[in-house]
mmCIF file with all atom_site columns, C-alpha atoms in Angstrom:
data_model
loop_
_atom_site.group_PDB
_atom_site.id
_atom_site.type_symbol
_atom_site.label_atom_id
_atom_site.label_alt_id
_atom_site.label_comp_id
_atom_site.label_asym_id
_atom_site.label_entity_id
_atom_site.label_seq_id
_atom_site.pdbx_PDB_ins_code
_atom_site.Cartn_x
_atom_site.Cartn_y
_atom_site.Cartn_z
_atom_site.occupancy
_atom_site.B_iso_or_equiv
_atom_site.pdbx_formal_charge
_atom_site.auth_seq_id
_atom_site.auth_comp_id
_atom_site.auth_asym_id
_atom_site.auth_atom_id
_atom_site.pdbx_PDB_model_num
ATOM 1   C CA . UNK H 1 1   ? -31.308 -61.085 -3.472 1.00 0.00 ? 1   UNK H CA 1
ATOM 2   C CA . UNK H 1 2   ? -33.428 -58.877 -1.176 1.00 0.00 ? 2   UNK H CA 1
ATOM 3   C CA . UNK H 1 3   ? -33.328 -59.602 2.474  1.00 0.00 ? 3   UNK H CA 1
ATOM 4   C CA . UNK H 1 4   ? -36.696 -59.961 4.185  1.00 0.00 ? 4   UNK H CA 1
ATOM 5   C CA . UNK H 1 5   ? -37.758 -57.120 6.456  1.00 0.00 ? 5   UNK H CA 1
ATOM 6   C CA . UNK H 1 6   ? -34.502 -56.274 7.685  1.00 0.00 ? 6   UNK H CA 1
ATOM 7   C CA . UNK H 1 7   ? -33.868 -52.637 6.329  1.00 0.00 ? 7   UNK H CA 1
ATOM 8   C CA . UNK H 1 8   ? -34.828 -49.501 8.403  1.00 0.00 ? 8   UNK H CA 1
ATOM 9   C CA . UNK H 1 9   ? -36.746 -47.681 5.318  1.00 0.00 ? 9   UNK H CA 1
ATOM 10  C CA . UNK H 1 10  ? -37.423 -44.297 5.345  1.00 0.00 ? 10  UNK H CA 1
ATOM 11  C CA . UNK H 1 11  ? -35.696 -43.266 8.539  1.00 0.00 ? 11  UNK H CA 1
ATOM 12  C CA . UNK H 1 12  ? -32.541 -41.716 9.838  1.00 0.00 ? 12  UNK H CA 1
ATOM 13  C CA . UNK H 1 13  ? -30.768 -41.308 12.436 1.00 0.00 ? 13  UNK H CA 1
ATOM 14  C CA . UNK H 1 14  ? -32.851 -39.942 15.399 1.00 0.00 ? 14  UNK H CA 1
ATOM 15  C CA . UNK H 1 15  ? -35.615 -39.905 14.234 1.00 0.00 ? 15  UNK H CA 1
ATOM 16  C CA . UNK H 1 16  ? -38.469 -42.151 15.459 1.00 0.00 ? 16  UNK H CA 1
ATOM 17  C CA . UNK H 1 17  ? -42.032 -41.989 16.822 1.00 0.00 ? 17  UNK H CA 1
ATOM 18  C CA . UNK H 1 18  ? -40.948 -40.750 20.404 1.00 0.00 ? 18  UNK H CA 1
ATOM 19  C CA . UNK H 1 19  ? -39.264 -37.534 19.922 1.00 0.00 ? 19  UNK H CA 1
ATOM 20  C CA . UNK H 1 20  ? -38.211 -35.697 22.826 1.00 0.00 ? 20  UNK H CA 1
ATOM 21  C CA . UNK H 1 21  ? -39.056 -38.438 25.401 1.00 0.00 ? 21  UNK H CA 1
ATOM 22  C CA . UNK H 1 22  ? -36.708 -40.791 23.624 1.00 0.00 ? 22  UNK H CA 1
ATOM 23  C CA . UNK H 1 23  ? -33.975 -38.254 24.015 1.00 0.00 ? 23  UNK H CA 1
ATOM 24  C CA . UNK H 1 24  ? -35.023 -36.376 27.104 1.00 0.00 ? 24  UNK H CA 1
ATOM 25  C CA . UNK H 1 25  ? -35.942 -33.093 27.089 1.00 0.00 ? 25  UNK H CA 1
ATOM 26  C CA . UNK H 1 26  ? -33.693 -30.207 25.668 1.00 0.00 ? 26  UNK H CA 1
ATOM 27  C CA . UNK H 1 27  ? -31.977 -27.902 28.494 1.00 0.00 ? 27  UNK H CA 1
ATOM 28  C CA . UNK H 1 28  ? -33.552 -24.260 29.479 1.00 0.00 ? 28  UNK H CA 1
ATOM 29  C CA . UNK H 1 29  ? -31.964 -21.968 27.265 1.00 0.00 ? 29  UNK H CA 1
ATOM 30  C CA . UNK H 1 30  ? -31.104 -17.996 27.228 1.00 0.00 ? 30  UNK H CA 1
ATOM 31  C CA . UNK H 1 31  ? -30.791 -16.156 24.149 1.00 0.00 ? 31  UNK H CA 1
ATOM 32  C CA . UNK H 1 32  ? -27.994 -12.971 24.683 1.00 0.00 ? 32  UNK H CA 1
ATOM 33  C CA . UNK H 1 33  ? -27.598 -10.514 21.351 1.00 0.00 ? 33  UNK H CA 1
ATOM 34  C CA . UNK H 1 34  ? -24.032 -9.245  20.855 1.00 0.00 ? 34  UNK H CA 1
ATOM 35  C CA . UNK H 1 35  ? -23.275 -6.148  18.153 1.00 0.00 ? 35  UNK H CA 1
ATOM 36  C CA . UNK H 1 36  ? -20.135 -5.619  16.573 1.00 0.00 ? 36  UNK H CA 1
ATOM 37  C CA . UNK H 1 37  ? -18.851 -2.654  14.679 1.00 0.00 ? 37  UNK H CA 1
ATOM 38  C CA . UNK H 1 38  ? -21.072 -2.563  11.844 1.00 0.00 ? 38  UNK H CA 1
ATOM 39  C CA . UNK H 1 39  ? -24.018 -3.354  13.553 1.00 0.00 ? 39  UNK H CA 1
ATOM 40  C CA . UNK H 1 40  ? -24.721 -6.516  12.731 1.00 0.00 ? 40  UNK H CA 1
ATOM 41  C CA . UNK H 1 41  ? -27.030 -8.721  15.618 1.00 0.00 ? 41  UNK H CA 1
ATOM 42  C CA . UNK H 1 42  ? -26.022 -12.458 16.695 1.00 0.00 ? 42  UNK H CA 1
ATOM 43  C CA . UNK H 1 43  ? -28.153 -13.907 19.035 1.00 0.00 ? 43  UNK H CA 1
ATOM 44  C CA . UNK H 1 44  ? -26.370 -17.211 19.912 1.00 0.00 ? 44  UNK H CA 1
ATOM 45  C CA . UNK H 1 45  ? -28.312 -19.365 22.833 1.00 0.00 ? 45  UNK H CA 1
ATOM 46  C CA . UNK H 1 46  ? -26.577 -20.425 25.819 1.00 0.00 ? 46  UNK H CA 1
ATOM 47  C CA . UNK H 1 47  ? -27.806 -23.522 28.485 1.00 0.00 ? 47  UNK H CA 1
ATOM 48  C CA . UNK H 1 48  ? -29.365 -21.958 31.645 1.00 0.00 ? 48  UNK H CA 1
ATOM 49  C CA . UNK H 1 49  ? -26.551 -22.561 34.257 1.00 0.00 ? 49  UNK H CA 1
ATOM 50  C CA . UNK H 1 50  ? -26.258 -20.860 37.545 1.00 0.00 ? 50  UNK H CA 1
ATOM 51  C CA . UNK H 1 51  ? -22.192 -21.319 37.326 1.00 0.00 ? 51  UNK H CA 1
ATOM 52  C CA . UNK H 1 52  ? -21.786 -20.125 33.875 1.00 0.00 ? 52  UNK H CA 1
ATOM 53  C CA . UNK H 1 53  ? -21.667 -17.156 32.114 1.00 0.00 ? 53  UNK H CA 1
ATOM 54  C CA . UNK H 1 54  ? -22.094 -16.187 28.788 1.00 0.00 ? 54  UNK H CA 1
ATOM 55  C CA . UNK H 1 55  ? -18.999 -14.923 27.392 1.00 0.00 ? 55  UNK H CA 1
ATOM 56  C CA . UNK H 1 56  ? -18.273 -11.174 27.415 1.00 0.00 ? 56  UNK H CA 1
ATOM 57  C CA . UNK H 1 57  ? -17.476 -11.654 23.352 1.00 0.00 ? 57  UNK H CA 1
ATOM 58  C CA . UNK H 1 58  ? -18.334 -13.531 20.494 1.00 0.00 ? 58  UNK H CA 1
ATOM 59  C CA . UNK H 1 59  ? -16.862 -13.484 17.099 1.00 0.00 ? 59  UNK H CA 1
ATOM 60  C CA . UNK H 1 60  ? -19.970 -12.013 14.313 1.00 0.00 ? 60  UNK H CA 1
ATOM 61  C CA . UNK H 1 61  ? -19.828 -14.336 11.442 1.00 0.00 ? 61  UNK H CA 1
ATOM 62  C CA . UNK H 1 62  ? -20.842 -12.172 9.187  1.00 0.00 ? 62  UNK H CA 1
ATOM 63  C CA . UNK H 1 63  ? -17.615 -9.946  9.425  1.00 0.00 ? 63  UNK H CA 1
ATOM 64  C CA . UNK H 1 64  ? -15.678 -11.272 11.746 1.00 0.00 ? 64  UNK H CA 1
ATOM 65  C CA . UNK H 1 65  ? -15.393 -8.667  13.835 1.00 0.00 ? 65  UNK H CA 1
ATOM 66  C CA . UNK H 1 66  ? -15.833 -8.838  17.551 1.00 0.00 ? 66  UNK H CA 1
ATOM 67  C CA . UNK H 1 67  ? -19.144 -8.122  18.880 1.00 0.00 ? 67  UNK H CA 1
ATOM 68  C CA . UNK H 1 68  ? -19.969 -7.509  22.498 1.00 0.00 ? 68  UNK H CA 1
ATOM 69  C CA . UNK H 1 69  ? -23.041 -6.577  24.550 1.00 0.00 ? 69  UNK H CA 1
ATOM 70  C CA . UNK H 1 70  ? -23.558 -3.430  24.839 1.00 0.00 ? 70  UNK H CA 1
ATOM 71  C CA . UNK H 1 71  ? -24.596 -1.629  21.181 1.00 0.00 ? 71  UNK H CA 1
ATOM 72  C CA . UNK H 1 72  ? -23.603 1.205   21.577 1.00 0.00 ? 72  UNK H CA 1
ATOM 73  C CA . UNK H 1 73  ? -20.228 0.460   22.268 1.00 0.00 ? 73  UNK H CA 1
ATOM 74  C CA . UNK H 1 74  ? -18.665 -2.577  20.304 1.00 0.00 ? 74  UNK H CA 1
ATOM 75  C CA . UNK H 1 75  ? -15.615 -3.855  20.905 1.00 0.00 ? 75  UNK H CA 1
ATOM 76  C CA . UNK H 1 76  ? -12.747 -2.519  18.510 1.00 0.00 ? 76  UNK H CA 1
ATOM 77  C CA . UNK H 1 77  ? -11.976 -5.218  15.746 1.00 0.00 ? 77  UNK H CA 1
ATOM 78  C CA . UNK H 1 78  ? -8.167  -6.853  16.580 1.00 0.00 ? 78  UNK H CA 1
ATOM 79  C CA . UNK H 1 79  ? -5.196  -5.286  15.576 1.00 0.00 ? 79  UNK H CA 1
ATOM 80  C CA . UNK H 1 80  ? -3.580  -7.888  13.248 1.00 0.00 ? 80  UNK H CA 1
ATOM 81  C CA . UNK H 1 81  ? 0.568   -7.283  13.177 1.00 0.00 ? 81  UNK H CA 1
ATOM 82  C CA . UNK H 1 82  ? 2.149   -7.543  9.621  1.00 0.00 ? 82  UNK H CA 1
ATOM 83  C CA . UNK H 1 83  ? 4.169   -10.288 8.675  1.00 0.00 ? 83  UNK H CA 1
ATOM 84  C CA . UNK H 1 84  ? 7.615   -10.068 9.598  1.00 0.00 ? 84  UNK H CA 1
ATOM 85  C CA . UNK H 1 85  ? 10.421  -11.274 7.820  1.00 0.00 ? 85  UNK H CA 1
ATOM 86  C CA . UNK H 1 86  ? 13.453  -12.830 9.641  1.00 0.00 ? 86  UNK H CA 1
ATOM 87  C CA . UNK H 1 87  ? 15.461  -9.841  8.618  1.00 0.00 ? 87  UNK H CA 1
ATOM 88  C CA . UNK H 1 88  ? 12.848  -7.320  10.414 1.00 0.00 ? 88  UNK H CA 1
ATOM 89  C CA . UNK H 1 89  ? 14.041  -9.388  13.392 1.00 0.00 ? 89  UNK H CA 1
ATOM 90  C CA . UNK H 1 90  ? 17.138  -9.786  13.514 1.00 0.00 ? 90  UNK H CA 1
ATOM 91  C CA . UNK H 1 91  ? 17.108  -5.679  12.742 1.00 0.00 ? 91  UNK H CA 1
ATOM 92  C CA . UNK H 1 92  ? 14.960  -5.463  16.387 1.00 0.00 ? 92  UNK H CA 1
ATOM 93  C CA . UNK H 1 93  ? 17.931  -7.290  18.380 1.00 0.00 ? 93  UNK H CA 1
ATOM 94  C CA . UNK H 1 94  ? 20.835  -5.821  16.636 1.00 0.00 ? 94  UNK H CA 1
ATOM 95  C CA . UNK H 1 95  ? 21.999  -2.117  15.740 1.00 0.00 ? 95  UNK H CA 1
ATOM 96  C CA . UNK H 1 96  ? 23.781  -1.102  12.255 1.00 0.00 ? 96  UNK H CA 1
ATOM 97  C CA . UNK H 1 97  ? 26.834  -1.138  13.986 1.00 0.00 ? 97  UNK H CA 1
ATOM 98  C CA . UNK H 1 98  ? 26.845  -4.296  15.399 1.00 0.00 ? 98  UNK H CA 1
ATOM 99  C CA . UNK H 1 99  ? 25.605  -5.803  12.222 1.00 0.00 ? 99  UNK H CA 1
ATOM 100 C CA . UNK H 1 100 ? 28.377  -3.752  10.077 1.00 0.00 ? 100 UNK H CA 1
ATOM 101 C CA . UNK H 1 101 ? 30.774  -5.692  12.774 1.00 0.00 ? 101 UNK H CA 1
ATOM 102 C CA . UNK H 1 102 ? 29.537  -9.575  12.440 1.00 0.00 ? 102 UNK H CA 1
ATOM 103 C CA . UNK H 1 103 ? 29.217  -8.706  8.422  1.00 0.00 ? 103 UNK H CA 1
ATOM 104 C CA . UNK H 1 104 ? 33.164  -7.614  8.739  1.00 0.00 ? 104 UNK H CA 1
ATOM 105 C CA . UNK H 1 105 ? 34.049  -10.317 10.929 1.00 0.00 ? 105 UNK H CA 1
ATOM 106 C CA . UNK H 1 106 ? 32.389  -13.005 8.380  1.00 0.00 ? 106 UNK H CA 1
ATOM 107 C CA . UNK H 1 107 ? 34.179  -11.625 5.464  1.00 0.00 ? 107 UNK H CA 1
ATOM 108 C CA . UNK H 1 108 ? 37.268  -11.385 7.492  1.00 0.00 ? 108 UNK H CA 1
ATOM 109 C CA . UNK H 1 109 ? 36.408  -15.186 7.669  1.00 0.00 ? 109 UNK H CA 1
ATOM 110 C CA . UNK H 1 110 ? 36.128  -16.227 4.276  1.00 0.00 ? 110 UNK H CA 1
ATOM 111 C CA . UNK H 1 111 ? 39.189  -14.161 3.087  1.00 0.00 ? 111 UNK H CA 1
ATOM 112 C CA . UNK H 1 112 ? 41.337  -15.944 5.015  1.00 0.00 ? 112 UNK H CA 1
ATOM 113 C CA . UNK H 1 113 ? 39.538  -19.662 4.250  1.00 0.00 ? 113 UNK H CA 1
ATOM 114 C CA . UNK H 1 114 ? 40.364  -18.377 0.635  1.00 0.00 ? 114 UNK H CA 1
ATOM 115 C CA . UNK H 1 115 ? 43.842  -18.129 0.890  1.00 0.00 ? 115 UNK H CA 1
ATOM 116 C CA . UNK H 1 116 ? 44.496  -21.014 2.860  1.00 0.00 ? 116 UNK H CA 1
ATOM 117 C CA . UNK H 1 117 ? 44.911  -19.952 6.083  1.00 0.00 ? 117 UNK H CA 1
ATOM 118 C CA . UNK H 1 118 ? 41.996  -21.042 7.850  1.00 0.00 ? 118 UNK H CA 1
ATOM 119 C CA . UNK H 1 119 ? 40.958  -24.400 7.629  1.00 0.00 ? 119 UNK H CA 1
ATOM 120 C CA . UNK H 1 120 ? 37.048  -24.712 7.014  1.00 0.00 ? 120 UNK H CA 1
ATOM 121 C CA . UNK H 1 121 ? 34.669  -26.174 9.244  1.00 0.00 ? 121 UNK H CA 1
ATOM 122 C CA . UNK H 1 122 ? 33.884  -29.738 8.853  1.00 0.00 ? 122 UNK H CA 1
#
């Protein structure tokens, strides 16, 4: 069963016969290009506000590199650090000797637990 002449057909939403005066009209936009290192263009458009700024970078997404405003001088892409394992940093806070000491001190440890003399940790 078919309800009568209740379905919006042919429409979505927003649209409608008014347009722009049924939304209000769009803000004064700026257009600012920004290069990055392999000299790709993005031309993202900003509102026209007196207290904002575009932003000194934006990200291409083409490459990903940063781009900035001046072409002839793009920013440098972001040094990325490798992945570190937690034995890279534990080697950063502690020297060979001091590591040679704890490992010593640790099998001192479970020598003794082995032959009975020190009771384990509950």
């Amino acid at each position: 069963m078919v309800s009568a002449g209740h379905a919006i057909r042919g429409s979505r939403v927003g649209a409608g016969p008014m347009g722009e005066q049924e939304r209000g009209e769009a803000a004064p936009r700026r257009t600012v290009s920004y290069w990055c290192l392999n000299g790709h263009e993005i031309r993202p458009s900003f509102a026209m506000l007196d207290e904002v700024d575009p932003p000194e970078q934006w990200d291409c997404p083409r490459c990903g590199f940063p781009a900035g405003q001046d072409r002839a001088n793009p920013p440098a892409p972001i040094r990325n650090e490798p992945y570190k394992t937690h034995l890279a940093y534990v080697k950063e806070r502690r020297s060979e000797e001091d590591g040679a000491a704890l490992l010593e001190e640790a099998l001192a440890t479970l020598r003794a637990r082995r032959q009975g003399r020190v009771p384990s940790r509950v």
